[in-house]
Short mmCIF file of C-alpha atoms in Angstrom, two decimals:
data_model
loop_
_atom_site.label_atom_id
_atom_site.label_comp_id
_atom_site.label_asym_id
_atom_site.label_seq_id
_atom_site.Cartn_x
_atom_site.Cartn_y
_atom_site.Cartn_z
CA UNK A 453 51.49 8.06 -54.49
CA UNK A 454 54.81 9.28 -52.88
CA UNK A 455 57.03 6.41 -53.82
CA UNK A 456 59.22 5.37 -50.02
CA UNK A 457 61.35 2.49 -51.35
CA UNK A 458 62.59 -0.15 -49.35
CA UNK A 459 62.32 1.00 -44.98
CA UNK A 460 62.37 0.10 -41.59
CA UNK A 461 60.83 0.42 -38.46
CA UNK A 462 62.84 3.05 -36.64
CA UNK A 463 63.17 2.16 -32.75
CA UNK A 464 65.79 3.70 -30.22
CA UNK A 465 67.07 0.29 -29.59
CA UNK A 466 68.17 0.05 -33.09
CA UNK A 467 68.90 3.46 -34.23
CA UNK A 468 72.68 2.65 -34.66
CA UNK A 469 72.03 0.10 -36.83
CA UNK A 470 69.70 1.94 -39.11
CA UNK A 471 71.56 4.77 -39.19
CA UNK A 472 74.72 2.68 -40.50
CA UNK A 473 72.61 0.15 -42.97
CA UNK A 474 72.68 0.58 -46.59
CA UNK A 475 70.29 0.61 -48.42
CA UNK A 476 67.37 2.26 -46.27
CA UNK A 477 65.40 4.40 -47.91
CA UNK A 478 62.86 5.95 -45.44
CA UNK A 479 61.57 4.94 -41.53
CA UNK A 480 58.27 5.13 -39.65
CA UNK A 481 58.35 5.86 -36.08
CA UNK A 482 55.76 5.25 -33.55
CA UNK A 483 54.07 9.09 -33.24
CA UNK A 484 53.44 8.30 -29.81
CA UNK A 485 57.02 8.02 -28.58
CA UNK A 486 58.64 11.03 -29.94
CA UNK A 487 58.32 14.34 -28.58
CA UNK A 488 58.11 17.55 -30.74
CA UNK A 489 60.43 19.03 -28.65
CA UNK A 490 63.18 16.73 -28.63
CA UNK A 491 63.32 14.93 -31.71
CA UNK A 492 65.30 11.99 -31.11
CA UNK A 493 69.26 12.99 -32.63
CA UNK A 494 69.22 9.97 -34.56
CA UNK A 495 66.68 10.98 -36.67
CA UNK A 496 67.81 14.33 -36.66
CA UNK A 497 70.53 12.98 -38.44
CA UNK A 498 68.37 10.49 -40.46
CA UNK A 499 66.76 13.71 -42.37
CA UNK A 500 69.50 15.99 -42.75
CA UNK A 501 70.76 12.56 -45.30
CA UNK A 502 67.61 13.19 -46.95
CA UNK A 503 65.52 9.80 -45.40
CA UNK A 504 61.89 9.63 -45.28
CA UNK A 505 60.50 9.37 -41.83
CA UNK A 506 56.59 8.86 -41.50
CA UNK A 507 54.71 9.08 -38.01
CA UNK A 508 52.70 5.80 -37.36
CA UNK A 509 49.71 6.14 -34.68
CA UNK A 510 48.20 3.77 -32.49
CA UNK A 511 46.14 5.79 -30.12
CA UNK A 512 43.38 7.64 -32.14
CA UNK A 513 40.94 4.71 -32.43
CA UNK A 514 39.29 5.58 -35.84
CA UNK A 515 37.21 2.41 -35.28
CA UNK A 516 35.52 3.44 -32.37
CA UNK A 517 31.74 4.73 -31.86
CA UNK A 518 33.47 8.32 -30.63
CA UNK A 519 34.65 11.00 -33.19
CA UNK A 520 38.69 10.95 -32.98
CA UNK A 521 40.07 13.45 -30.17
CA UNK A 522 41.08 16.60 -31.18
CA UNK A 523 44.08 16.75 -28.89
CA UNK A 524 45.28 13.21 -30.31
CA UNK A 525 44.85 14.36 -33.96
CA UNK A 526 46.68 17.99 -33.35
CA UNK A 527 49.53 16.09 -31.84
CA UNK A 528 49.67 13.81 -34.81
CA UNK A 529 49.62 16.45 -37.32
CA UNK A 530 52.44 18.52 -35.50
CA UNK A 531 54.50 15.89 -35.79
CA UNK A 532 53.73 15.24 -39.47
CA UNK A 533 54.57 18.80 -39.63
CA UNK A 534 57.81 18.75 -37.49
CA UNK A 535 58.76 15.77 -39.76
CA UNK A 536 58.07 17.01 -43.33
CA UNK A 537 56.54 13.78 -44.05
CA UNK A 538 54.76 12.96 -46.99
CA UNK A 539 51.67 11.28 -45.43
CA UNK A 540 50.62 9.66 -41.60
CA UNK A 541 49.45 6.41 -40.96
CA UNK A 542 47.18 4.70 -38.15
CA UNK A 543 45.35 1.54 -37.83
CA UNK A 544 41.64 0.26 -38.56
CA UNK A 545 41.11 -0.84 -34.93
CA UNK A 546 39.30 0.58 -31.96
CA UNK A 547 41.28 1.33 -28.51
CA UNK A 548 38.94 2.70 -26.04
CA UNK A 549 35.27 1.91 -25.12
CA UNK A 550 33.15 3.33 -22.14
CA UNK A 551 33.14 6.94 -20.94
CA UNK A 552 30.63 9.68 -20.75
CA UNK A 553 27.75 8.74 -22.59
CA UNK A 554 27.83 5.19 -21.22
CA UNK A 555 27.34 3.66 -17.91
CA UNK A 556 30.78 2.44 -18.22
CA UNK A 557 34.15 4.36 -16.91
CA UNK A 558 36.42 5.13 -19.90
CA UNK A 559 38.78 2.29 -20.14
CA UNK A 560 41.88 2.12 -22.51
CA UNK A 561 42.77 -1.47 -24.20
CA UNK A 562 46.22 -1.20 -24.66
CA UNK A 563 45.51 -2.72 -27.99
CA UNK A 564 44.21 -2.93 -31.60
CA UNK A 565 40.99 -4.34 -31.02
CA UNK A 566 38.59 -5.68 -34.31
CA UNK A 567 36.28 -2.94 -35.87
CA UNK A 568 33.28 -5.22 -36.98
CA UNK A 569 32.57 -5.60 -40.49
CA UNK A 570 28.98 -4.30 -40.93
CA UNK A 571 27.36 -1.50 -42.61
CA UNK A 572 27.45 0.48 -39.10
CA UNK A 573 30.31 0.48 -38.41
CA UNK A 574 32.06 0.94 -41.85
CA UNK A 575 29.65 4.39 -41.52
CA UNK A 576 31.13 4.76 -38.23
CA UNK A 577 34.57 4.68 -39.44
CA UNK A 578 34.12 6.46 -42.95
CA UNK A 579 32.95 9.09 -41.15
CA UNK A 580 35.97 9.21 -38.22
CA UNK A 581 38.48 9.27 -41.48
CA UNK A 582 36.79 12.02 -42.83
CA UNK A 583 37.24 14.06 -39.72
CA UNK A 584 40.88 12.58 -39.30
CA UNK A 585 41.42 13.45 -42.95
CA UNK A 586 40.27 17.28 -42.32
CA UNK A 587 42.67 17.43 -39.80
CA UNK A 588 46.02 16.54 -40.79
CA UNK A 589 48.01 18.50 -42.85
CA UNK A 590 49.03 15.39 -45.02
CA UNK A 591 47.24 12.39 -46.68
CA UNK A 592 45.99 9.45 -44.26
CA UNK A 593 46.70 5.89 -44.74
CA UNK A 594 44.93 3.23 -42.50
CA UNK A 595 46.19 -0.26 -41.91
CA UNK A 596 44.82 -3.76 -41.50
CA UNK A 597 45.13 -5.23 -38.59
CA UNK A 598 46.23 -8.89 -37.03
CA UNK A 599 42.94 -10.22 -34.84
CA UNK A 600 42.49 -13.23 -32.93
CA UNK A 601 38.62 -13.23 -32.83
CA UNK A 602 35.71 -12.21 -35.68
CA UNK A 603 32.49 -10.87 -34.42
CA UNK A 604 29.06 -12.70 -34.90
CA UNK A 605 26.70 -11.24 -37.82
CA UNK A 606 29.55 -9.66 -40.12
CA UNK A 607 28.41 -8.57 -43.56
CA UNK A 608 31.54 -7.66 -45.52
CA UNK A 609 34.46 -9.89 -46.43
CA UNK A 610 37.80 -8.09 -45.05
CA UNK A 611 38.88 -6.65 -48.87
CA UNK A 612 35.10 -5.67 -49.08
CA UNK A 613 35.53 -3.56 -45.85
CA UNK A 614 38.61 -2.15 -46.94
CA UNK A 615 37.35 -1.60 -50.89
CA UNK A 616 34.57 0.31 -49.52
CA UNK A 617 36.15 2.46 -46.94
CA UNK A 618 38.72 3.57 -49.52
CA UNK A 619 35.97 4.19 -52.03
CA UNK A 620 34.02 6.36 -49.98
CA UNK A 621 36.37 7.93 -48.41
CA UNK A 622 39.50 8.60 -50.74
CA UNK A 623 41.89 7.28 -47.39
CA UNK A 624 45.14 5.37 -48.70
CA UNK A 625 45.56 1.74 -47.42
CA UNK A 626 48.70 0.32 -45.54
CA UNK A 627 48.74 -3.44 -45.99
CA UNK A 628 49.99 -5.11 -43.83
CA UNK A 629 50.75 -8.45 -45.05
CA UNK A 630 51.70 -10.26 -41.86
CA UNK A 631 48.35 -9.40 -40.65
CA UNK A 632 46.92 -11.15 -43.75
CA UNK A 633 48.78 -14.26 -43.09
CA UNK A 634 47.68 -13.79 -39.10
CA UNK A 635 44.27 -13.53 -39.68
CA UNK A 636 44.33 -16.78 -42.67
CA UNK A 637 45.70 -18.95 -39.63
CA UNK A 638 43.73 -17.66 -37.18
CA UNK A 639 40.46 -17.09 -39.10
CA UNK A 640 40.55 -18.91 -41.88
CA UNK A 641 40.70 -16.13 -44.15
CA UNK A 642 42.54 -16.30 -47.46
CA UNK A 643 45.02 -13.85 -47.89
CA UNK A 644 45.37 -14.68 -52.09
CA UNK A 645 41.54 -13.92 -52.27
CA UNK A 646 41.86 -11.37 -49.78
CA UNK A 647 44.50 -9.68 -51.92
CA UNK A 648 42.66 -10.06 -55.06
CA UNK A 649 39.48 -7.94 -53.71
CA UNK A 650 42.11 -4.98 -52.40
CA UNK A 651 42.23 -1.50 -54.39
CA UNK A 652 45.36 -2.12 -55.02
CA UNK A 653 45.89 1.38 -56.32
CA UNK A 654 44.89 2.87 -53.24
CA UNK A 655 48.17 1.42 -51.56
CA UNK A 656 50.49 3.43 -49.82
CA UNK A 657 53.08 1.29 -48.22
CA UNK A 658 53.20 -2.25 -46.99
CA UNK A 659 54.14 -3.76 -43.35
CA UNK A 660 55.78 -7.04 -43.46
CA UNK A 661 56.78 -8.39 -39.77
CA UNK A 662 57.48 -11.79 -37.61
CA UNK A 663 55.60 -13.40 -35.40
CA UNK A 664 55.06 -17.04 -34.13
CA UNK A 665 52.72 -20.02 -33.54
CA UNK A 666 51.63 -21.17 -30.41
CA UNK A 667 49.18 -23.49 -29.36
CA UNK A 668 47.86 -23.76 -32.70
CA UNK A 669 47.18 -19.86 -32.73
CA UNK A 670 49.70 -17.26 -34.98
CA UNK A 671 50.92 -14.43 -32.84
CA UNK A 672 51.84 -11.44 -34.42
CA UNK A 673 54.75 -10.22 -32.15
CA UNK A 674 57.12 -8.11 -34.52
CA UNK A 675 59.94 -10.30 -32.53
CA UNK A 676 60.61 -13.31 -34.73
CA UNK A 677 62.32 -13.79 -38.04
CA UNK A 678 59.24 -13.22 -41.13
CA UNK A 679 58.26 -16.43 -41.98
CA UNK A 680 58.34 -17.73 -45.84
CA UNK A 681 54.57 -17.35 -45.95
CA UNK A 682 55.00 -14.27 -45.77
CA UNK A 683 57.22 -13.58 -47.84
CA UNK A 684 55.33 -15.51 -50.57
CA UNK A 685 52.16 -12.96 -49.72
CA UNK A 686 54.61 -10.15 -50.23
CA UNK A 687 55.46 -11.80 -53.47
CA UNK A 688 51.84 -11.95 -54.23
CA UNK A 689 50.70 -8.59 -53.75
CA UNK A 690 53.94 -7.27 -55.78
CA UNK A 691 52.75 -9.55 -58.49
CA UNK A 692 49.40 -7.77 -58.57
CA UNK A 693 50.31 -4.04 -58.26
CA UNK A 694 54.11 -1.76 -57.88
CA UNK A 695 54.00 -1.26 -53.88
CA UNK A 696 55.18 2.58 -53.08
CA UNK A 697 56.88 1.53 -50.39
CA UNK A 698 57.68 -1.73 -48.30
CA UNK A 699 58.92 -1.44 -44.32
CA UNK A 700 60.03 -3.93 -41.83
CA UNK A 701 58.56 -3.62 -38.34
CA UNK A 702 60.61 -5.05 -35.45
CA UNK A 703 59.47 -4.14 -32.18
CA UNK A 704 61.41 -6.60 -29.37
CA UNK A 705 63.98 -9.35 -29.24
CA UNK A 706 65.72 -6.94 -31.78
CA UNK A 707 68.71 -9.24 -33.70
CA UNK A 708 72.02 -8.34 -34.83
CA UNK A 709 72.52 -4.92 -37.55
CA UNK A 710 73.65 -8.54 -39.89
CA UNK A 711 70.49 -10.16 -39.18
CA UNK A 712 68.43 -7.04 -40.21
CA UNK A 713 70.25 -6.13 -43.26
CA UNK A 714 69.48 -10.35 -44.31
CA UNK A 715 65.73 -9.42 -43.47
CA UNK A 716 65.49 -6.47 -45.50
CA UNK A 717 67.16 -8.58 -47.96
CA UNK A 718 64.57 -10.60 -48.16
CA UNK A 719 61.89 -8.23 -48.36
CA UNK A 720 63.57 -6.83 -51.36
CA UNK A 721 63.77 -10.76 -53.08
CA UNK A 722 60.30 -11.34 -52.35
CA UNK A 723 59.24 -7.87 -53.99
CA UNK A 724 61.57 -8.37 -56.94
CA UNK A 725 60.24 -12.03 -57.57
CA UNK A 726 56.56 -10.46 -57.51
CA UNK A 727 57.67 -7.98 -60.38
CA UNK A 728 59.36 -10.81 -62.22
CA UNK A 729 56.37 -12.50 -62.72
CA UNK A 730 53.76 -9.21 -63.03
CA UNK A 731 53.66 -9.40 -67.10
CA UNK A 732 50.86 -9.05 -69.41
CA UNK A 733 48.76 -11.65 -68.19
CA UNK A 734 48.78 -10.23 -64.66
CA UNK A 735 47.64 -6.54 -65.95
CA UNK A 736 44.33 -8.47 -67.38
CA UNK A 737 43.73 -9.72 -64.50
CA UNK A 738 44.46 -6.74 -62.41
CA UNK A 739 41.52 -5.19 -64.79
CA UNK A 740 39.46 -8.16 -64.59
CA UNK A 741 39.32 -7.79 -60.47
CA UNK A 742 38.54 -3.94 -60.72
CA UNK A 743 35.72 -4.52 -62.76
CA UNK A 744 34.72 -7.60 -60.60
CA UNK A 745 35.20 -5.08 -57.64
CA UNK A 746 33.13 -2.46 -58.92
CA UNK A 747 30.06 -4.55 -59.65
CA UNK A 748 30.49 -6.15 -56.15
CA UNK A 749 30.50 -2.90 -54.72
CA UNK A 750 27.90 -1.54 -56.62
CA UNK A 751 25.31 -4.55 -55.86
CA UNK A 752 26.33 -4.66 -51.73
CA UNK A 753 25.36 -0.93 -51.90
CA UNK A 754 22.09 -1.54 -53.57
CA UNK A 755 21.56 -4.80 -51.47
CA UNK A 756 19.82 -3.83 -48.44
CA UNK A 757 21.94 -5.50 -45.08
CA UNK A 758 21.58 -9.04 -43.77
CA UNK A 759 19.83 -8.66 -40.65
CA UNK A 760 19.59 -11.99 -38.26
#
């Protein structure tokens, strides 16, 4: 794994403020919003001081029934190119439904929407990495994402899904670990055990972001402060396995350069106190849950499906 360090979300509103923090060891930037042909100067300038910068999609939809659009992933690999970076990242999550070879128009979501965690679909998707995979010039990584709804007749456990899809598949994993805590308050799902079932060695980098409560439901808006639990999950996972890289995503209601540098801070802390306490005992265990994994995986694939 390329080791990244410590990063942050680079956005044009903050690009002064990156550029001048200490301490920053690589950015991601949205693939969608830069141009090959007019890389934004700031991270021109990023670079040429030797930064990291890795190209994060959101439009390619691996999740979705279709095979990923050739025109989406050629854009996405010229701008791994025109970046020299060491690997691209998009998201488990479908974007689009309808089109052609449905009675439906084509209609674009405008947002990460749940893949379902069944057998079909995990072929589905195993099979869209592949293709993405074949494409890009660099290694994939494929992130968790936050959702506010689970749908009926799911046979795999989140860190089953994701165990499975990196075992067939050989894709690296971005967790995101505000999308752990979003989906434990939203969906009951514990991030510990969640955590636990992950191959962690498949890791590439981590996302750690804000977000906020409302009406009893956790929002995931990239605009708030991270919350301790968070941090504590952070310190968790860090406890369990020597993250590559960790970034910050801030995407609105951007704070002061000071209030930044005290978030990244904090990322750092909470990654530090997960080392502190990864000793002997936690490399047993670490063993202990890839054997545990293995057999799990091994009997789901010889199990045939629950059908209702």
């Amino acid at each position: 794994m390329t080791h990244l360090g410590t990063g942050i979300g680079w956005r044009p509103e903050i690009a002064d403020a990156v550029e001048a923090m200490p301490g920053v060891d690589w950015v991601e930037v949205v693939a969608e919003n830069i141009c090959p042909d007019h890389l934004p100067a700031s991270l021109t300038r990023l670079r040429r001081r030797g930064v990291t910068v890795v190209p994060h999609g959101v439009s390619l939809g691996l999740g979705g029934a279709e095979r990923p659009d050739p025109a989406r992933l050629a854009a996405l690999a010229e701008r791994a190119r025109l970046l020299e970076a060491p690997l691209v990242t998009e998201h488990i999550a479908f974007v689009r439904a309808g089109g052609a070879l449905t009675a439906s128009p084509a209609l674009e979501a405008g947002h990460l929407l749940p893949v379902p965690r069944t057998r079909d679909a995990l072929d589905v998707l195993c099979e869209n990495v592949r293709i993405a995979q074949d494409a890009l010039p660099v290694p994939l990584a494929v992130e968790n994402i936050a959702a506010l709804l689970a749908w009926p007749g799911e046979e795999l456990t989140e860190a089953q899904f994701l165990y499975e899809l990196a075992e067939r598949t050989g894709v690296r994993l971005l967790i995101d670990v505000a999308n752990l805590y979003t989906n434990q308050v939203n969906r009951g799902e514990d991030a510990a055990r969640a955590l636990a079932g992950l191959p962690v060695e498949a890791i590439a980098y981590v996302h750690v972001a804000g977000g906020v409560l409302k009406d009893g439901v956790w929002h995931d808006s990239h605009a708030h402060p991270v919350p301790e639990p968070v941090l504590d999950i952070l310190t968790d996972l860090a406890s369990r396995v020597r993250p590559p890289g960790v970034l910050l995503e801030r995407d609105d209601d951007f704070p002061s350069p000071a209030e930044l540098e005290r978030e990244l801070g904090s990322v750092r802390a909470a990654v530090a106190r997960g080392r502190a306490t990864a000793g002997g005992d936690s490399r047993v265990l670490r063993a202990l849950r890839s054997v545990f994994c293995s057999v799990t995986l091994f009997s789901l694939m010889r199990s045939p499906p629950t059908r209702c």
